[in-house]
Amino acid sequence: MTTSSVTLPRPTHRGSSAVTGLAIAVASALAFSSSGPFVKPLLDGGWSLGAVLLVRMGVAALLLSPALLLAIRRQRGSCAVMAC
């Protein structure tokens, strides 16, 4: 009986940005794929499409507001250092 050794490539260190990017991509895919199951009962319940879309965009705005505020704070901080 002979044994063969297989050498596997070593994983490269990609840093936390790759993990963050993958997490954002998965969250985006889940949000996109779950919109149908959430919207269908509202439409069946008598909501208009415009009302459903308004609520959907409002919830998205509320969820993204902390990220927006953080980005504004970072931009102002770097601008103050660079004397913009």
XYZ file of C-alpha atoms in Angstrom:
84
model
C 0.000 0.000 0.000
C 1.397 3.386 -0.966
C 0.443 6.692 0.506
C 0.614 9.946 -1.318
C 0.910 13.248 0.359
C -1.102 16.130 -0.905
C -0.002 19.621 -0.109
C -2.780 22.133 0.177
C -2.166 25.788 -0.445
C -1.992 27.859 2.701
C -4.802 30.348 3.079
C -3.734 33.913 2.632
C -4.591 36.532 5.185
C -7.241 38.740 3.661
C -7.936 40.901 6.681
C -11.174 41.985 8.183
C -12.249 43.922 5.088
C -12.937 40.698 3.202
C -15.047 39.371 6.065
C -16.910 42.664 6.305
C -17.526 42.686 2.565
C -18.825 39.138 2.632
C -21.112 39.927 5.572
C -22.518 42.947 3.738
C -23.086 40.871 0.600
C -24.912 38.147 2.544
C -27.040 40.700 4.413
C -27.912 42.404 1.136
C -28.902 39.106 -0.480
C -31.057 38.166 2.508
C -32.769 41.564 2.528
C -33.475 41.376 -1.192
C -34.780 37.811 -1.069
C -36.986 38.425 1.973
C -38.789 41.464 0.560
C -41.349 39.347 -1.301
C -42.561 37.321 1.692
C -42.936 40.528 3.737
C -44.734 42.493 1.024
C -47.191 39.829 -0.146
C -49.312 39.760 3.054
C -49.499 43.557 3.074
C -50.709 43.625 -0.518
C -53.212 40.864 0.251
C -54.357 42.877 3.265
C -55.356 45.799 1.091
C -52.254 47.991 1.176
C -51.412 49.819 -2.020
C -48.089 49.199 -3.681
C -47.091 52.817 -3.073
C -47.758 52.514 0.661
C -45.764 49.300 0.907
C -42.835 50.847 -0.946
C -42.951 53.959 1.237
C -42.809 51.867 4.404
C -40.039 49.692 2.952
C -37.925 52.727 2.060
C -38.601 54.293 5.456
C -37.415 51.182 7.282
C -34.313 51.059 5.067
C -33.591 54.717 5.845
C -33.887 54.068 9.575
C -31.571 51.064 9.339
C -28.967 52.966 7.319
C -29.042 56.172 9.381
C -26.369 55.059 11.899
C -23.980 54.189 9.059
C -24.656 57.572 7.441
C -23.989 59.444 10.673
C -20.778 57.494 11.213
C -19.609 58.294 7.691
C -20.368 61.994 8.185
C -18.436 62.025 11.466
C -15.460 60.332 9.835
C -15.545 62.733 6.885
C -15.646 65.783 9.140
C -12.835 64.386 11.283
C -10.539 63.787 8.327
C -11.430 67.143 6.811
C -10.500 68.952 10.018
C -7.117 67.246 10.089
C -6.443 68.016 6.428
C -7.635 71.667 6.775
C -10.304 71.361 4.063
